[in-house]
PDB file of C-alpha atoms in Angstrom:
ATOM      1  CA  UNK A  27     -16.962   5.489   1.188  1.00 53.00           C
ATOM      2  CA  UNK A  28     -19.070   7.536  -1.812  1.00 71.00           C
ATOM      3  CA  UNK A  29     -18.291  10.958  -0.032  1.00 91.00           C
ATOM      4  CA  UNK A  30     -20.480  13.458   1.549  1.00 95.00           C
ATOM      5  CA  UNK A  31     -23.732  13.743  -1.012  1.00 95.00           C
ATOM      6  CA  UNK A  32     -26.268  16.131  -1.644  1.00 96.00           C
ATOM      7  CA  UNK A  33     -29.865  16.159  -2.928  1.00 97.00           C
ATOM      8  CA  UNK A  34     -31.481  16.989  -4.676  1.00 96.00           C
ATOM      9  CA  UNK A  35     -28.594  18.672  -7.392  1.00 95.00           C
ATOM     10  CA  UNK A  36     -30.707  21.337  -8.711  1.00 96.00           C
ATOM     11  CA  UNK A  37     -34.302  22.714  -6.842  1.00 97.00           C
ATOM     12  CA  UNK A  38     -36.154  25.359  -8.671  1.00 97.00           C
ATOM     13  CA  UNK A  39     -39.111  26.936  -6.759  1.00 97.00           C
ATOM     14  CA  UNK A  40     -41.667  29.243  -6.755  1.00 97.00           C
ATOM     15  CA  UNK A  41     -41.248  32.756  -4.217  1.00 97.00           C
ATOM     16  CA  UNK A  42     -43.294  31.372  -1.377  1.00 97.00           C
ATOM     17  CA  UNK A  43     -42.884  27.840  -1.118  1.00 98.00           C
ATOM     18  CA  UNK A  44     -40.865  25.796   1.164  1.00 98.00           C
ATOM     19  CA  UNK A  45     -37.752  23.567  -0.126  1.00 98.00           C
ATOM     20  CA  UNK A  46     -35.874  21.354   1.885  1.00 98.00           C
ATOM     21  CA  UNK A  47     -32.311  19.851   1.110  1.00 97.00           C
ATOM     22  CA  UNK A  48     -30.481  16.646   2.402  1.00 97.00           C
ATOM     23  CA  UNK A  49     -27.012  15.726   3.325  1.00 97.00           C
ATOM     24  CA  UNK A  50     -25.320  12.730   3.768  1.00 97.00           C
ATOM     25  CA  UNK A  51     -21.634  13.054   4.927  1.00 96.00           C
ATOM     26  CA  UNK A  52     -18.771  10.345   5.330  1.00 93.00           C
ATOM     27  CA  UNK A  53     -20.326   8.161   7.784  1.00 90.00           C
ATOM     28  CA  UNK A  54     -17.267   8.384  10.603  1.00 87.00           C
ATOM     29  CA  UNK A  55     -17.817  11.804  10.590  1.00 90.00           C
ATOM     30  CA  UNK A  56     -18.771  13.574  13.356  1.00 89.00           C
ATOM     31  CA  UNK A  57     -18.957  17.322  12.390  1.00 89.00           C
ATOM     32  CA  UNK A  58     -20.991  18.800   9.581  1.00 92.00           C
ATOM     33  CA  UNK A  59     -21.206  22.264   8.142  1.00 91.00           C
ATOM     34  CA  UNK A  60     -23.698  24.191   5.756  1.00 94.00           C
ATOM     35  CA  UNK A  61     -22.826  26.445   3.713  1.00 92.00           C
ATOM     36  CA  UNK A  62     -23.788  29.261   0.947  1.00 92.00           C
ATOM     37  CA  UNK A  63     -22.829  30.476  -1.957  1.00 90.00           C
ATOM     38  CA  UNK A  64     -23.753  32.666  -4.246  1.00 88.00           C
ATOM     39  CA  UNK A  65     -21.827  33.187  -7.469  1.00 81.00           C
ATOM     40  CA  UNK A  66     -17.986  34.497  -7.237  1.00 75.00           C
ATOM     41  CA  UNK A  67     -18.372  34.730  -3.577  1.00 77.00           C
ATOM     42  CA  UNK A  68     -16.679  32.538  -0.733  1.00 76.00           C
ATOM     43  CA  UNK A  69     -19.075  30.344   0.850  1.00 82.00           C
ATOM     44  CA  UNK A  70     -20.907  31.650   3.519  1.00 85.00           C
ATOM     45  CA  UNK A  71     -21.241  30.019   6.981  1.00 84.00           C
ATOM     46  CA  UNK A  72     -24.787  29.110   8.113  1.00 91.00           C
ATOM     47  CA  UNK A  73     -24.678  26.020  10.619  1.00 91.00           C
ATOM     48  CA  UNK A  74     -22.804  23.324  12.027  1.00 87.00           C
ATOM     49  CA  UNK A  75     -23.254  19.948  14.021  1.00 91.00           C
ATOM     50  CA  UNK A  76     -21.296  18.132  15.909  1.00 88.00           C
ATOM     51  CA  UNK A  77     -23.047  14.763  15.852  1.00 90.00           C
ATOM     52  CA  UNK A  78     -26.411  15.542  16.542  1.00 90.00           C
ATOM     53  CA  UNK A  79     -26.053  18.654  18.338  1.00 89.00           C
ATOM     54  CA  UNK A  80     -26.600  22.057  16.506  1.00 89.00           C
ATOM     55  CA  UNK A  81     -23.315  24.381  18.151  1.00 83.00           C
ATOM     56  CA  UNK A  82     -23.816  27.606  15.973  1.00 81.00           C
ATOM     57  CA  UNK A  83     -26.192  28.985  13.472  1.00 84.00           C
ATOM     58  CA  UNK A  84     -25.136  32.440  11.948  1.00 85.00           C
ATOM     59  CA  UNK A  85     -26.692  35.629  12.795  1.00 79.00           C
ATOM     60  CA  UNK A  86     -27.269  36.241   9.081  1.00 71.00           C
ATOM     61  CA  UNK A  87     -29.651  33.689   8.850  1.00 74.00           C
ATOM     62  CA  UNK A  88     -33.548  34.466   9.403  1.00 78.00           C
ATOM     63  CA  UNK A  89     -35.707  32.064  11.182  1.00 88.00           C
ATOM     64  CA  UNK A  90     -37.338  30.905   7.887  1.00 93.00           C
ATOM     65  CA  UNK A  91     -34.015  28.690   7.971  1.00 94.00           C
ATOM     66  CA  UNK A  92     -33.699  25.568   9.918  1.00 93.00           C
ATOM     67  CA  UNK A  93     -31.610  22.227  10.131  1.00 95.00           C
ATOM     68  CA  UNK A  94     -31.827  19.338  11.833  1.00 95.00           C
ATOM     69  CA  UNK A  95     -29.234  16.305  12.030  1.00 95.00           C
ATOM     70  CA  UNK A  96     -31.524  14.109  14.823  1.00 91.00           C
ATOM     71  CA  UNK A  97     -29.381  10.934  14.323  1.00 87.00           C
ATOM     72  CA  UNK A  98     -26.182  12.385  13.734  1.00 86.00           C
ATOM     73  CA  UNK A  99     -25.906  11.357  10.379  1.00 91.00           C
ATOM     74  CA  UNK A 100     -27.695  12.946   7.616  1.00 96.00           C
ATOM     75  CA  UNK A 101     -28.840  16.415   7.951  1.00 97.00           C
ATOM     76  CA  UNK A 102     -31.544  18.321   6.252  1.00 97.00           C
ATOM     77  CA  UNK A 103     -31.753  22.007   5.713  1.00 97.00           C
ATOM     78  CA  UNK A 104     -35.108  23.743   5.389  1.00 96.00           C
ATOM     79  CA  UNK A 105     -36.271  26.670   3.811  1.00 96.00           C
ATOM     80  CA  UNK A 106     -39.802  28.262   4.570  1.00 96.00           C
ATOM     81  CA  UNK A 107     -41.411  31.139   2.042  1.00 96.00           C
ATOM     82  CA  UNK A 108     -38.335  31.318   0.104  1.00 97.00           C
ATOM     83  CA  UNK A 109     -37.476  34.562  -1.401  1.00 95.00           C
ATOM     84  CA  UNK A 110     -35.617  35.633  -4.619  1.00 95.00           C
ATOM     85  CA  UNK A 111     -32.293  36.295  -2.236  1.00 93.00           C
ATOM     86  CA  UNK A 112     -32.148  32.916  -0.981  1.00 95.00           C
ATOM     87  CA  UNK A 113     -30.915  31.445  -4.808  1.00 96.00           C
ATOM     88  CA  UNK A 114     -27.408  30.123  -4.186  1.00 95.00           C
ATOM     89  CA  UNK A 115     -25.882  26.649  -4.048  1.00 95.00           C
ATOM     90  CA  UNK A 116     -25.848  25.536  -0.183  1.00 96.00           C
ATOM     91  CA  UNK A 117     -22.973  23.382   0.094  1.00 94.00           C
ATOM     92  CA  UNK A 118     -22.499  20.498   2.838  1.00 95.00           C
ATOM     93  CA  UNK A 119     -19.045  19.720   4.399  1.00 93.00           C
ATOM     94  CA  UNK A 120     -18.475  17.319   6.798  1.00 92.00           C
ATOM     95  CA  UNK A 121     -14.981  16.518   8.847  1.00 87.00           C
ATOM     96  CA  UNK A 122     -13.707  13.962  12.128  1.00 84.00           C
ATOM     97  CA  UNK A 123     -13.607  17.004  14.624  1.00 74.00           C
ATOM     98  CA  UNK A 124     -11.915  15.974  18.013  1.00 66.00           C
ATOM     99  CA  UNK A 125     -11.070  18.427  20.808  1.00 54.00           C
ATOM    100  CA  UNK A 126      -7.856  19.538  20.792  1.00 48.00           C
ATOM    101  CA  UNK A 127      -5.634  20.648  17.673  1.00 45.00           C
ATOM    102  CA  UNK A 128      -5.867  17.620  15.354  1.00 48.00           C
ATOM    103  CA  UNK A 129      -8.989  17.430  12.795  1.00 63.00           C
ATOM    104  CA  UNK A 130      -9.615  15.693   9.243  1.00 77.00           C
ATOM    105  CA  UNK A 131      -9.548  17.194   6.093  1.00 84.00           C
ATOM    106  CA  UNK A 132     -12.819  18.864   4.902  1.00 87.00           C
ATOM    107  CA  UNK A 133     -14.994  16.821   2.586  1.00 91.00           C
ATOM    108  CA  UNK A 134     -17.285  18.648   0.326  1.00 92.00           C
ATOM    109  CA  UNK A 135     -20.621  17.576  -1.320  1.00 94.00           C
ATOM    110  CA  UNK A 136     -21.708  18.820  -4.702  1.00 91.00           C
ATOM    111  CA  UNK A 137     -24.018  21.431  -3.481  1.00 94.00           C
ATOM    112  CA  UNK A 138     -27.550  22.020  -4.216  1.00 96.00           C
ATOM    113  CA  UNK A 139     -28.420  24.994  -6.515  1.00 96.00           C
ATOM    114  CA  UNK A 140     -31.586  26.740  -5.587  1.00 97.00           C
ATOM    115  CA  UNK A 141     -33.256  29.353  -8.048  1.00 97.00           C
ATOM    116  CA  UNK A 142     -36.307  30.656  -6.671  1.00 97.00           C
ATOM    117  CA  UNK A 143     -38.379  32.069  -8.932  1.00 96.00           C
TER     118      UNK A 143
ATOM    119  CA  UNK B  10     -13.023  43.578   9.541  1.00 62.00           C
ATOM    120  CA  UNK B  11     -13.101  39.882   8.644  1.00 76.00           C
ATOM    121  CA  UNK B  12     -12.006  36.871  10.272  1.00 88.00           C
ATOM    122  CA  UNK B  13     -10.228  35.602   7.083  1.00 92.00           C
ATOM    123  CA  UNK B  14      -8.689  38.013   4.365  1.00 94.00           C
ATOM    124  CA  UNK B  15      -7.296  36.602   1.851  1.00 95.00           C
ATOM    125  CA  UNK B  16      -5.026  38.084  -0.617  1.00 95.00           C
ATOM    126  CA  UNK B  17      -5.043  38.662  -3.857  1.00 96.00           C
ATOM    127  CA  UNK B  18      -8.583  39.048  -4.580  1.00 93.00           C
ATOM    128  CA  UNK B  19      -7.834  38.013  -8.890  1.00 95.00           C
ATOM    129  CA  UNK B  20      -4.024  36.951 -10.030  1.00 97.00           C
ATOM    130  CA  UNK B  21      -3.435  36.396 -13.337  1.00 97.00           C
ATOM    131  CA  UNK B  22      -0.034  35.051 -14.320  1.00 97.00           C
ATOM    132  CA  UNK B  23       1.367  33.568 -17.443  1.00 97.00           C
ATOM    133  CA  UNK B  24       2.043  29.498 -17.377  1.00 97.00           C
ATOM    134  CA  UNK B  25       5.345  28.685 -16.118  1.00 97.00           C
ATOM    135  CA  UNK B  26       5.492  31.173 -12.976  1.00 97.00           C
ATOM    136  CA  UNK B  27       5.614  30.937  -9.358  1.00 98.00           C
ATOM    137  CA  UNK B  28       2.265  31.716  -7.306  1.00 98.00           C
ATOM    138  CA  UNK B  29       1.747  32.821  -4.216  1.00 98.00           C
ATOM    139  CA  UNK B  30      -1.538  33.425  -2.205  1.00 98.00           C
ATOM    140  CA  UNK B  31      -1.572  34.548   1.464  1.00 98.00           C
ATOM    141  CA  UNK B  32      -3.746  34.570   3.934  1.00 97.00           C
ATOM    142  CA  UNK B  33      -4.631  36.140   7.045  1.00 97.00           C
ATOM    143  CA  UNK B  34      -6.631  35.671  10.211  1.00 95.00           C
ATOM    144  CA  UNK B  35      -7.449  37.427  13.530  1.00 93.00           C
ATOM    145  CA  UNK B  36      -8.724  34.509  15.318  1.00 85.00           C
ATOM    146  CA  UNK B  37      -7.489  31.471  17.184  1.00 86.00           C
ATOM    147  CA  UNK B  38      -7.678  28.140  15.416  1.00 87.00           C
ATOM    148  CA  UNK B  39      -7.057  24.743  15.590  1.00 84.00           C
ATOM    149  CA  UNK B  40      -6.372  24.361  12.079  1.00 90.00           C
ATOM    150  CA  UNK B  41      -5.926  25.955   8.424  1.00 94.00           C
ATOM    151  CA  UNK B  42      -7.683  24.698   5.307  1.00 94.00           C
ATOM    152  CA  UNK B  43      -6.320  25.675   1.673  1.00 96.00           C
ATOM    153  CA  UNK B  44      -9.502  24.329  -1.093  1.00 94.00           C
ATOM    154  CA  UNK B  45      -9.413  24.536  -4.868  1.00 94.00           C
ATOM    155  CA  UNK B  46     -12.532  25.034  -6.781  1.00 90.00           C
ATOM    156  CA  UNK B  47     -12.981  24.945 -10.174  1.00 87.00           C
ATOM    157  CA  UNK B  48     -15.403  27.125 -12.275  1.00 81.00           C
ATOM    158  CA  UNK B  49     -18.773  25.278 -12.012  1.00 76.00           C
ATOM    159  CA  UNK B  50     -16.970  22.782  -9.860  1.00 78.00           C
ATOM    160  CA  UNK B  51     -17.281  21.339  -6.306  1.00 83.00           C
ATOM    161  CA  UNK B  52     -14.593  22.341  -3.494  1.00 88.00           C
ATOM    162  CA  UNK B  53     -11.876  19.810  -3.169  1.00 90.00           C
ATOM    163  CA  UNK B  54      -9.424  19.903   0.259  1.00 91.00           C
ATOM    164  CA  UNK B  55      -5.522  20.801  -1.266  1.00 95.00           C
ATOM    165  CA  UNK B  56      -4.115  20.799   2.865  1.00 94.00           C
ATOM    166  CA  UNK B  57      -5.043  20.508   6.336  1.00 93.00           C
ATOM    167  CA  UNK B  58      -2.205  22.408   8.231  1.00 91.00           C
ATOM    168  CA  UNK B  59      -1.851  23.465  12.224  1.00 90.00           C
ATOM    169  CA  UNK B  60       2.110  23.864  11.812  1.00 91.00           C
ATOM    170  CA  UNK B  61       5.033  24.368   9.939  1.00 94.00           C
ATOM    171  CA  UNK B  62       4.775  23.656   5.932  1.00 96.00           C
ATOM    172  CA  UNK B  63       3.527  20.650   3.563  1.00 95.00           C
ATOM    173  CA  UNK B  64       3.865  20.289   0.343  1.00 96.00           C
ATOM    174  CA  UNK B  65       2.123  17.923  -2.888  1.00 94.00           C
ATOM    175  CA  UNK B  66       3.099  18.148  -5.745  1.00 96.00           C
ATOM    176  CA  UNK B  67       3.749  21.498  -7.449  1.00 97.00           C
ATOM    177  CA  UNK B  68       1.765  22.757  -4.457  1.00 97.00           C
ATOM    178  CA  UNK B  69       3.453  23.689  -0.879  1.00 98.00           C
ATOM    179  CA  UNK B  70       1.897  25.266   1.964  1.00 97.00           C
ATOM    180  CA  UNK B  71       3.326  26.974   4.797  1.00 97.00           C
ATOM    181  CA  UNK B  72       1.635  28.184   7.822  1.00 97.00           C
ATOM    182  CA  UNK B  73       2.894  30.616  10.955  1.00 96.00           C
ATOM    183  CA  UNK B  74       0.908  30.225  13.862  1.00 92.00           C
ATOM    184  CA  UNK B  75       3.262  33.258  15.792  1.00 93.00           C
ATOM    185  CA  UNK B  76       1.787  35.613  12.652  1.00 95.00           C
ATOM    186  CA  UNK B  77      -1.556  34.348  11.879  1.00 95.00           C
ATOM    187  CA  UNK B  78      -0.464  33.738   8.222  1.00 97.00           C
ATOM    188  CA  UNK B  79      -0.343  31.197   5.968  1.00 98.00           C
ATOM    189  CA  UNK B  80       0.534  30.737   2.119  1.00 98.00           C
ATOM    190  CA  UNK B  81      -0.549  28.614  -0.554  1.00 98.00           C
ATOM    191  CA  UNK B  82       2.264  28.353  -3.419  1.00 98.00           C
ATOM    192  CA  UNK B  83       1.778  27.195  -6.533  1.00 98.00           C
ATOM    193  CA  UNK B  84       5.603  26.017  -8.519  1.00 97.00           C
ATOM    194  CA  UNK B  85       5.520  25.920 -12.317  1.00 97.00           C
ATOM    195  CA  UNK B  86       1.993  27.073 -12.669  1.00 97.00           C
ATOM    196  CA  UNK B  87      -0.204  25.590 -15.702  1.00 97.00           C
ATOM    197  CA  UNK B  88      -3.529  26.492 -16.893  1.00 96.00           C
ATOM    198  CA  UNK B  89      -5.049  23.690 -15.486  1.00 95.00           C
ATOM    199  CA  UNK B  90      -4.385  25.395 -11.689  1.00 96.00           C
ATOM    200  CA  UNK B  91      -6.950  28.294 -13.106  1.00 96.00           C
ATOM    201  CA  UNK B  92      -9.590  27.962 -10.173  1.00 95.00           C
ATOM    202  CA  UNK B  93     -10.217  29.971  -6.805  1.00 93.00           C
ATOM    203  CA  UNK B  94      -8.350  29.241  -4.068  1.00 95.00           C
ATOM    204  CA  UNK B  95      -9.978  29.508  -0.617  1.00 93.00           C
ATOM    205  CA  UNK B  96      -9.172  29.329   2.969  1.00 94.00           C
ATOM    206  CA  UNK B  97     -10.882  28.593   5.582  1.00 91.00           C
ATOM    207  CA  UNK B  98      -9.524  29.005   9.243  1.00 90.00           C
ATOM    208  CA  UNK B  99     -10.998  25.973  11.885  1.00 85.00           C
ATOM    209  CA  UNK B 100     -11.561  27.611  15.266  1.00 79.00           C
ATOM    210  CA  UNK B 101     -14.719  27.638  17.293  1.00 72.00           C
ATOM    211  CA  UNK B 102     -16.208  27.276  13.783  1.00 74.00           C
ATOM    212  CA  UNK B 103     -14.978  26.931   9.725  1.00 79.00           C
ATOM    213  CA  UNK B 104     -14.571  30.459   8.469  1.00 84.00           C
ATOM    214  CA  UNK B 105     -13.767  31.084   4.908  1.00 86.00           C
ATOM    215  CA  UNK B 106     -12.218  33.524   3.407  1.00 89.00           C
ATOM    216  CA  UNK B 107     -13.583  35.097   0.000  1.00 87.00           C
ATOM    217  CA  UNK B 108     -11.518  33.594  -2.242  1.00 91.00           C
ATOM    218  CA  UNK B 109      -8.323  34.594  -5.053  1.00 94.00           C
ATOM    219  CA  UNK B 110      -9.512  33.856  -8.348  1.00 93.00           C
ATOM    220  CA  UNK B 111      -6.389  32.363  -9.973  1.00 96.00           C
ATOM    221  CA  UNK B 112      -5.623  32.299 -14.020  1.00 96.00           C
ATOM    222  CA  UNK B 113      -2.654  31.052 -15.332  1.00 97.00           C
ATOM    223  CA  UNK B 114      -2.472  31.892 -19.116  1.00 97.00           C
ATOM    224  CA  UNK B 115      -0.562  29.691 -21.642  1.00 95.00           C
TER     225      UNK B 115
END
């Protein structure tokens, strides 16, 4: 078990292009989360899976935003015409999520940092 | 008003004393996260909790499911503890809260 990983580490882009970001969580794990954060702030909830299917996207993000987990394993978070105010690090999580009241600890990945330029 | 308030926003505290962060939340759950992260560091899971109180360590958590509370304490603080401190509440979905910026001076 290497963890939940993220790639790439660091993406810098230009205002305008697209960027798209990969996560790999702890393979028994059925839920995963992305998340944002920008610097001293909490992260910031922007979708999660429960194996393949996509339960709840915030309202806060636009619909230049997308993410996809079509296997139930890794999941990949796009970008389209990225904008200044989209520089954070986005931050996977991934957890064994069962109905009822019992769930795994949270397992965090590294985080991407995105500066667009 | 937010889901998850967490309190206080900054502590500082001198090496040696007892710490204690709350937090609060309006919303039903399934289960409470406390998470340590270190400046310029990745988050790192301190406790799962849904009841009562578990401790590692120098660090104990309590939760009160009757009061929508829980509290992270920290026993003979050290410098090495200086990080924020976040929880996040598991419900129909993770929600964090924003976060106490802990620093324990030597």
């Amino acid at each position: 078990d290497t963890g939940v990983s993220q790639n790439p580490r660091h993406k810098i882009t230009k205002r305008g292009q697209n960027v798209t970001f990969r996560c790999d969580p702890i393979s028994e794990h059925n839920r995963l989360y992305w998340y944002r954060q920008t610097l001293g702030q909490g992260p910031e909830f922007l979708t999660y899976f429960q194996n393949e299917a996509q339960l709840e996207k915030s309202r806060l993000l636009s619909d230049r935003f997308s993410a996809e987990r079509p296997k139930g394993s890794f999941s990949t978070l796009e970008i389209q015409r990225t904008e200044q105010g989209d520089s954070a690090m986005y931050l996977c999580a991934s957890s064994l999520g069962t109905t009822g009241r019992h769930n795994s600890p949270l397992h965090f990945g590294n985080g991407t940092r995105l500066t667009v330029t | 008003k937010n889901e998850v308030e967490q309190s206080p926003q900054n502590l500082t505290a001198q090496e040696g004393e007892f710490i204690t962060i709350n937090c609060s939340y309006s919303v039903g759950i399934s289960a409470l996260h406390w998470l340590q992260q270190h400046p310029g560091g990745g988050i790192v899971s301190l406790f799962m909790l849904s009841s009562g109180k578990k401790k590692h360590g120098r660090l104990i958590a309590t939760i009160n499911i009757q009061e929508k509370h829980s509290s992270l304490h920290i026993t003979a603080s050290h410098p090495r503890d200086s990080a924020v401190y976040i929880c996040a509440v598991d419900g129909q979905k993770l929600v964090f809260g924003q976060g106490t910026r802990l620093t324990i001076n030597p």
